[in-house]
CSV table of C-alpha atoms in Angstrom, one decimal:
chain,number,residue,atom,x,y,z
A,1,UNK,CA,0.0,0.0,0.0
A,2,UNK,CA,1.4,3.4,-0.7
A,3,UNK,CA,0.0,6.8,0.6
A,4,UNK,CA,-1.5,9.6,-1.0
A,5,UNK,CA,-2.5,12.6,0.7
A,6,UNK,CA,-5.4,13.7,-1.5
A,7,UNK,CA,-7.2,10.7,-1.0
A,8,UNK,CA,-6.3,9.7,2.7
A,9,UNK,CA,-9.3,9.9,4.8
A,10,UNK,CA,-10.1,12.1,7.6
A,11,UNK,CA,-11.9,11.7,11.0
A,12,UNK,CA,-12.9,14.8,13.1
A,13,UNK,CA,-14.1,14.5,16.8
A,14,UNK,CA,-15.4,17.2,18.7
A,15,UNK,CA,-16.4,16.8,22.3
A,16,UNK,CA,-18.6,17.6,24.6
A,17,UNK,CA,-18.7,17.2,28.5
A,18,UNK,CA,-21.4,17.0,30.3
A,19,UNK,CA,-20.2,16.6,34.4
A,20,UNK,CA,-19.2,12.8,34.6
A,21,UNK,CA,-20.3,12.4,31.0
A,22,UNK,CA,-18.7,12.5,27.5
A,23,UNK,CA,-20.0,12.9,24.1
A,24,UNK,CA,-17.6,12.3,21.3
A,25,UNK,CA,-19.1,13.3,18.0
A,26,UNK,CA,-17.3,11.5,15.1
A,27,UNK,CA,-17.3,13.4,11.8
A,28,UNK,CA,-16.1,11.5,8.7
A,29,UNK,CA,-13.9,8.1,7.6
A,30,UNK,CA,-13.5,5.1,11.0
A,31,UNK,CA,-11.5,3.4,9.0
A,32,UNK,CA,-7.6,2.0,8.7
A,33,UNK,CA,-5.8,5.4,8.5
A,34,UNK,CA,-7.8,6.8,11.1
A,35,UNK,CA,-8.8,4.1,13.8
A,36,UNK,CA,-5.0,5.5,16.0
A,37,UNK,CA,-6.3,8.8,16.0
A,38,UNK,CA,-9.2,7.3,17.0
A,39,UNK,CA,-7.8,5.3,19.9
A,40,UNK,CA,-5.6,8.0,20.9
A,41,UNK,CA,-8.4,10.2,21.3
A,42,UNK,CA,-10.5,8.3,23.3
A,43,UNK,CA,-8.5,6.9,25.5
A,44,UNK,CA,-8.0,10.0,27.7
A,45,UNK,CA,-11.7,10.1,28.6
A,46,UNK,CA,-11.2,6.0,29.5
A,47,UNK,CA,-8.6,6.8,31.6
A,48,UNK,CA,-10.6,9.6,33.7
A,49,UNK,CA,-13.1,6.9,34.5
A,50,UNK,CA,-15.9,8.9,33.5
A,51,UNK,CA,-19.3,7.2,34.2
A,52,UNK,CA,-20.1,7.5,30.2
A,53,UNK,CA,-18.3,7.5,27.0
A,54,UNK,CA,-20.9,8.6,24.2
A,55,UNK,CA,-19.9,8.4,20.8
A,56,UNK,CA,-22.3,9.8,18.0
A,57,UNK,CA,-22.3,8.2,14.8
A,58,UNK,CA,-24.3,10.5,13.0
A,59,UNK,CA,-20.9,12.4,11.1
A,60,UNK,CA,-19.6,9.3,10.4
A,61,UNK,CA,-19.2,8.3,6.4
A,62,UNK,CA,-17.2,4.9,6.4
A,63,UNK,CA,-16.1,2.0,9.2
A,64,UNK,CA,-14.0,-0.8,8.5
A,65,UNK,CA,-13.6,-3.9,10.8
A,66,UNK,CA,-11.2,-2.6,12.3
A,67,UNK,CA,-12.2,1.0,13.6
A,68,UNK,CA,-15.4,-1.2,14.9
A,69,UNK,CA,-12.8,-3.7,17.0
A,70,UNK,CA,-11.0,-0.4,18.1
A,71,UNK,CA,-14.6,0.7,19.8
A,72,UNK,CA,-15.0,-2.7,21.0
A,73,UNK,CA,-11.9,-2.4,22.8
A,74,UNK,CA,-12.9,0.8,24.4
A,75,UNK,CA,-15.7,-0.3,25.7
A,76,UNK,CA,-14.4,-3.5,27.6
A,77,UNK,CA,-11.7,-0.9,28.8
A,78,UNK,CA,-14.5,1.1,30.1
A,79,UNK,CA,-16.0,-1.3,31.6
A,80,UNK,CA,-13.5,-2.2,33.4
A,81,UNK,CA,-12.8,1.4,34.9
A,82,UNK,CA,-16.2,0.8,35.9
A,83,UNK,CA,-17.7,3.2,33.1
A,84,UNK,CA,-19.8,2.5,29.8
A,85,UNK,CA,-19.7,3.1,26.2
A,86,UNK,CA,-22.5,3.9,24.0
A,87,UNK,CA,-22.9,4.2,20.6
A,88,UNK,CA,-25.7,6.4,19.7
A,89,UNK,CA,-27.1,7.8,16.0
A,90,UNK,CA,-25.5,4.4,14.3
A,91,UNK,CA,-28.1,4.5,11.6
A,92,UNK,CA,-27.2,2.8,8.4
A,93,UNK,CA,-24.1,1.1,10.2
A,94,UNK,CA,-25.7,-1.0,12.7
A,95,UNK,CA,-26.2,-4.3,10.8
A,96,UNK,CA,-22.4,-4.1,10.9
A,97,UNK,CA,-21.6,-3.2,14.3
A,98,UNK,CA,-24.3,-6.2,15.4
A,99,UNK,CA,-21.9,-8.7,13.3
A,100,UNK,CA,-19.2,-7.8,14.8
A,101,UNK,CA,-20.8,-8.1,18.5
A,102,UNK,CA,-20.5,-4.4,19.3
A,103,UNK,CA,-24.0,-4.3,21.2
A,104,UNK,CA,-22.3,-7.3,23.6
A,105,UNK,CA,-20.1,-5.1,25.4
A,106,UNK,CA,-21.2,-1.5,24.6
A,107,UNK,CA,-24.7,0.3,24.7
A,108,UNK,CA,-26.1,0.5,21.5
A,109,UNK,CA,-29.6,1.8,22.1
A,110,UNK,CA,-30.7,1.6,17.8
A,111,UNK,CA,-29.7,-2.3,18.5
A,112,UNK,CA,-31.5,-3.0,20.9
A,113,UNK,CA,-34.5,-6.1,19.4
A,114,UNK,CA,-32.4,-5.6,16.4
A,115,UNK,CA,-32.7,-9.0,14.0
A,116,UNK,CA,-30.0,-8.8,11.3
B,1,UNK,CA,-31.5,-5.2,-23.5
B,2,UNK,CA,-29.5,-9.1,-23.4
B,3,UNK,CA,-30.1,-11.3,-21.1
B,4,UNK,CA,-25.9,-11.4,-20.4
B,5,UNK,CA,-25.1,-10.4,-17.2
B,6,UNK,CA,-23.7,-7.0,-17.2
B,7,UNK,CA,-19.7,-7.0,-16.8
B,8,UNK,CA,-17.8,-4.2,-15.4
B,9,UNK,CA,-13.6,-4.2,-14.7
B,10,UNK,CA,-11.6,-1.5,-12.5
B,11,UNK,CA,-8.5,-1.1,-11.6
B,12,UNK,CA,-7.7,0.5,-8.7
B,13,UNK,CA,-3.3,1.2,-7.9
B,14,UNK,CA,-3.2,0.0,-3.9
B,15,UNK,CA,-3.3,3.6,-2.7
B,16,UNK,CA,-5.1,4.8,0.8
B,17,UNK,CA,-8.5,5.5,0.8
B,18,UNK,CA,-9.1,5.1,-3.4
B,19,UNK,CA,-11.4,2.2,-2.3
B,20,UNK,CA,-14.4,4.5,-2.6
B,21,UNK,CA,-14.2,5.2,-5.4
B,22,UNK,CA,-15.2,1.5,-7.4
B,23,UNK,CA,-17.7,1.4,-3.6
B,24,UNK,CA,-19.4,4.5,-5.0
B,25,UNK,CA,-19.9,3.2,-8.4
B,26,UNK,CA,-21.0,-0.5,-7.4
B,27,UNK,CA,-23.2,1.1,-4.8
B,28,UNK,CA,-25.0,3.0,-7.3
B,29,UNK,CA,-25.4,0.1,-9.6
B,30,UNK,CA,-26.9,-1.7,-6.3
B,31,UNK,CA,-29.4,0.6,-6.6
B,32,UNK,CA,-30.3,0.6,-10.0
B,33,UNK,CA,-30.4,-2.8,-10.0
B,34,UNK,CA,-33.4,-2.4,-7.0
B,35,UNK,CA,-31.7,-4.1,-4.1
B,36,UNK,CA,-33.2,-2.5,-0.8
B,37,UNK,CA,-31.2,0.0,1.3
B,38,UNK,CA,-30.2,-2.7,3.3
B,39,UNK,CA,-29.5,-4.8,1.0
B,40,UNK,CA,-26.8,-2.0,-0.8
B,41,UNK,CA,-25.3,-1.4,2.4
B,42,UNK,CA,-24.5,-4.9,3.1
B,43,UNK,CA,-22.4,-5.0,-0.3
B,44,UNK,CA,-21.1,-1.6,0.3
B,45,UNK,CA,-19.4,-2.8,3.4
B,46,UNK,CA,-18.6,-6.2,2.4
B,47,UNK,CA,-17.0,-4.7,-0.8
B,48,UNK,CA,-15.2,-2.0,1.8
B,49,UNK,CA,-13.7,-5.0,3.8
B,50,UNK,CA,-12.6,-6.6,1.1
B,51,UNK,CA,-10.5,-4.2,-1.1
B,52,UNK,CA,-9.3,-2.5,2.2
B,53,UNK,CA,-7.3,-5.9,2.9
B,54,UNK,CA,-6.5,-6.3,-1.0
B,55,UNK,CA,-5.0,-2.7,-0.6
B,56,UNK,CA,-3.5,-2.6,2.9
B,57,UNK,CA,-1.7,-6.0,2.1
B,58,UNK,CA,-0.6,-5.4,-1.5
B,59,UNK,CA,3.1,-6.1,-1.7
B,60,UNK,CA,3.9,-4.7,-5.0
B,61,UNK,CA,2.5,-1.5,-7.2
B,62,UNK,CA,-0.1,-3.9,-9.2
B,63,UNK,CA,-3.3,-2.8,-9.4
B,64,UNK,CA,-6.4,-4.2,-7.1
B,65,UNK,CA,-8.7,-5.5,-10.1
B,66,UNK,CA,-12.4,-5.0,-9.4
B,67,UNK,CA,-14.7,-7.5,-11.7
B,68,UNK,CA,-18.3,-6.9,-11.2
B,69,UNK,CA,-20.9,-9.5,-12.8
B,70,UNK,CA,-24.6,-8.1,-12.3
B,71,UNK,CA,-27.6,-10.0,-14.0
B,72,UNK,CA,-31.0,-9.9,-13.2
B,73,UNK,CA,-31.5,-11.8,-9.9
B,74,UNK,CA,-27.4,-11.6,-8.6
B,75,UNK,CA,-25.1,-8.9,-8.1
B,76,UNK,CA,-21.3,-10.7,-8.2
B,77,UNK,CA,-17.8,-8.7,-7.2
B,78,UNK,CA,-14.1,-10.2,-7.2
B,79,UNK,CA,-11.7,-8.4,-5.9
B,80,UNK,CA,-8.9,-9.4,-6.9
B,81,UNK,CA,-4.6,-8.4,-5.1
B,82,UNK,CA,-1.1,-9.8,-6.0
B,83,UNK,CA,-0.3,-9.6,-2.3
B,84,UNK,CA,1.7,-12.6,-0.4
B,85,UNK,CA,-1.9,-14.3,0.7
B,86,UNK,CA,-2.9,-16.1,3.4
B,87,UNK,CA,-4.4,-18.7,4.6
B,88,UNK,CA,-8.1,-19.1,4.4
B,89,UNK,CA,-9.0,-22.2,6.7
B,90,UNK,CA,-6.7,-20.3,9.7
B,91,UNK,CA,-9.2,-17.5,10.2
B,92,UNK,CA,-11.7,-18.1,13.1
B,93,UNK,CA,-14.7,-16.4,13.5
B,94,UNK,CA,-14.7,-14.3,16.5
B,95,UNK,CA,-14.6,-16.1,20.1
B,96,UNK,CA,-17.1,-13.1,21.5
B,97,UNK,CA,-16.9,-14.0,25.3
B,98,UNK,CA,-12.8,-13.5,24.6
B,99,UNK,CA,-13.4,-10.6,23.2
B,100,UNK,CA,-15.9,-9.4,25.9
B,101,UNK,CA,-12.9,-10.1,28.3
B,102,UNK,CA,-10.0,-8.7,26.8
B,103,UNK,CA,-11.6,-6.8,23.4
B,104,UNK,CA,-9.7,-6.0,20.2
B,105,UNK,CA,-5.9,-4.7,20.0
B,106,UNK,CA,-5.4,-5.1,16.5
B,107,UNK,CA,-7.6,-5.6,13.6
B,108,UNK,CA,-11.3,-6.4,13.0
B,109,UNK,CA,-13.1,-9.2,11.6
B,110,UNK,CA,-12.9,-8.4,8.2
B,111,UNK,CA,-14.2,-12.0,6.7
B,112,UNK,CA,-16.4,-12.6,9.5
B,113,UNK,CA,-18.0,-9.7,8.5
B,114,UNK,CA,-17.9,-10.3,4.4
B,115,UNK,CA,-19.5,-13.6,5.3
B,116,UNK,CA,-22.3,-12.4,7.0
B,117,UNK,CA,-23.1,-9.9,4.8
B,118,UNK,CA,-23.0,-11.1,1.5
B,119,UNK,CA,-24.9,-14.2,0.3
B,120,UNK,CA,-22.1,-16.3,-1.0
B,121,UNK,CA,-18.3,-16.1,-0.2
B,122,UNK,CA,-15.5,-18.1,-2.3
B,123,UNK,CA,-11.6,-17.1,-1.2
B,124,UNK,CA,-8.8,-18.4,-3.2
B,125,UNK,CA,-5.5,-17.3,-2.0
B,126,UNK,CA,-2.0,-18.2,-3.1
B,127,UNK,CA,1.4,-16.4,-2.4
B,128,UNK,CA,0.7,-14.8,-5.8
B,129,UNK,CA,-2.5,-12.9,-4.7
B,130,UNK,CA,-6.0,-13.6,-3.4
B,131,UNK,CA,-9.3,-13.3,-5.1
B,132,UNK,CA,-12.6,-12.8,-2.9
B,133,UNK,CA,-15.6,-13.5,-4.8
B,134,UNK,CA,-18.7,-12.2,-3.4
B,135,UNK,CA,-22.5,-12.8,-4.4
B,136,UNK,CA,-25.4,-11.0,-3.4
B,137,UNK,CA,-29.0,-12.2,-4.6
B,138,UNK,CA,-32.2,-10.2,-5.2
B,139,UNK,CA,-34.8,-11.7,-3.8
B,140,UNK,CA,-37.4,-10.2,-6.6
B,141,UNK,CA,-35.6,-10.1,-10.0
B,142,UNK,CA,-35.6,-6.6,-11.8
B,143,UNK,CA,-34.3,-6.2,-15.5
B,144,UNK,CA,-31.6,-3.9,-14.4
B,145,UNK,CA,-30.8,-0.9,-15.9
B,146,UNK,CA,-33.7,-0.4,-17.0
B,147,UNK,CA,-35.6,2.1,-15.0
């Protein structure tokens, strides 16, 4: 694979706290180039233990496999610190998410009844 | 129109991110061919899965080659690399209550996912490259192309 900068993709995440809450709204590309960034930006919220880590789907244009093990893996760290993860405004990408058994260890409220 | 099932090639050089760009035009096809939203998404992220591995583990500058086969009941894309390949009866599916205890480091579950979201899944893989062929079925038949 070779790089090229016009075409790399991009992922934006603005955030919002709310006392022992966190809302992390993703704009753009979850996918290979971005899931570090990803990871890197999250994980100072995992580390303050907050009681919630929300992360809004709705600005979000692409996920691969691997930016949706990268959430999985935030949200057993979370748990762990005794906080939670939820997924909120997953829309077309929940079929996806479900597959990959995202709604097992993090909240997913559009999954929950969900039949693939 | 014929009754030969529409054929479509692209090439794609393994660059970053250039993967949308035969996604966009197989998901419009999708479309025009009258699978449902769901149905389009499902190919749009098996499709996604499967040239991001072709491009992340080509070993050489040789294109990813895209072959898309769409009659009137099946929608079929190969995706073909010339990376180093690997083997296709050592990938598990996902152990979820490991993964619930320790979750994800590195990677996803690429051909978990391809398999559950495509109808039909064939891998050949040989250290000269790997082809994933993946079918998708419409349930009610429309002549495509022709609305």
């Amino acid at each position: 694979m070779t790089h090229s900068s016009f075409l790399q993709d991009e992922l934006k995440i603005v955030e919002q706290i709310d006392g022992d809450q966190v809302v992390l709204k993703l704009n753009g590309a979850l996918s290979v180039t971005t899931v570090p960034y990803f990871r890197q930006a999250v994980q100072p919220f995992i580390d303050r233990k907050l009681a919630a880590i929300v992360l809004d789907f709705e600005g979000v244009t692409k996920i691969v496999s691997r930016g949706v093990g990268a959430a999985i893996d935030m949200a057993v760290q979370a748990k762990k610190q005794g906080g939670k993860l939820r997924l909120e405004n997953v829309g077309k990408y929940g079929r996806s998410l479900y597959i990959q058994g995202v709604h097992l260890v993090a909240e997913v409220p559009e999954l929950e009844g969900f039949e693939p | 129109m014929s009754e030969k099932p529409l054929e479509l090639r692209i090439s794609v050089p393994p660059v970053e991110g250039i993967e949308d760009i035969p996604i966009a035009a197989i998901e419009m096809l999708a479309v025009k061919m009258g699978f449902s939203p769901d149905a389009v998404q499902d190919v749009v992220q098996a499709l996604t899965e499967a040239l991001v591995n072709a491009i992340l583990y080509s070993t050489s500058d040789f294109d990813v080659e895209v072959a898309v086969f769409a009659a009137q009941n099946s929608l079929i894309v190969e995706v073909r690399d010339r990376g180093s390949g690997f083997d296709v009866d050592s990938v598990p599916p996902p152990d979820f209550d490991l993964i619930s205890e320790i979750g994800v480091k590195n990677g996803g579950f690429g051909i978990h996912m391809i398999k559950a979201l495509v109808d039909k899944v064939e891998i050949e893989s040989t250290d000269q490259g790997t082809t994933v062929r993946m079918s998708k079925f419409l349930s009610i038949p429309k002549t495509i192309l022709q609305s």
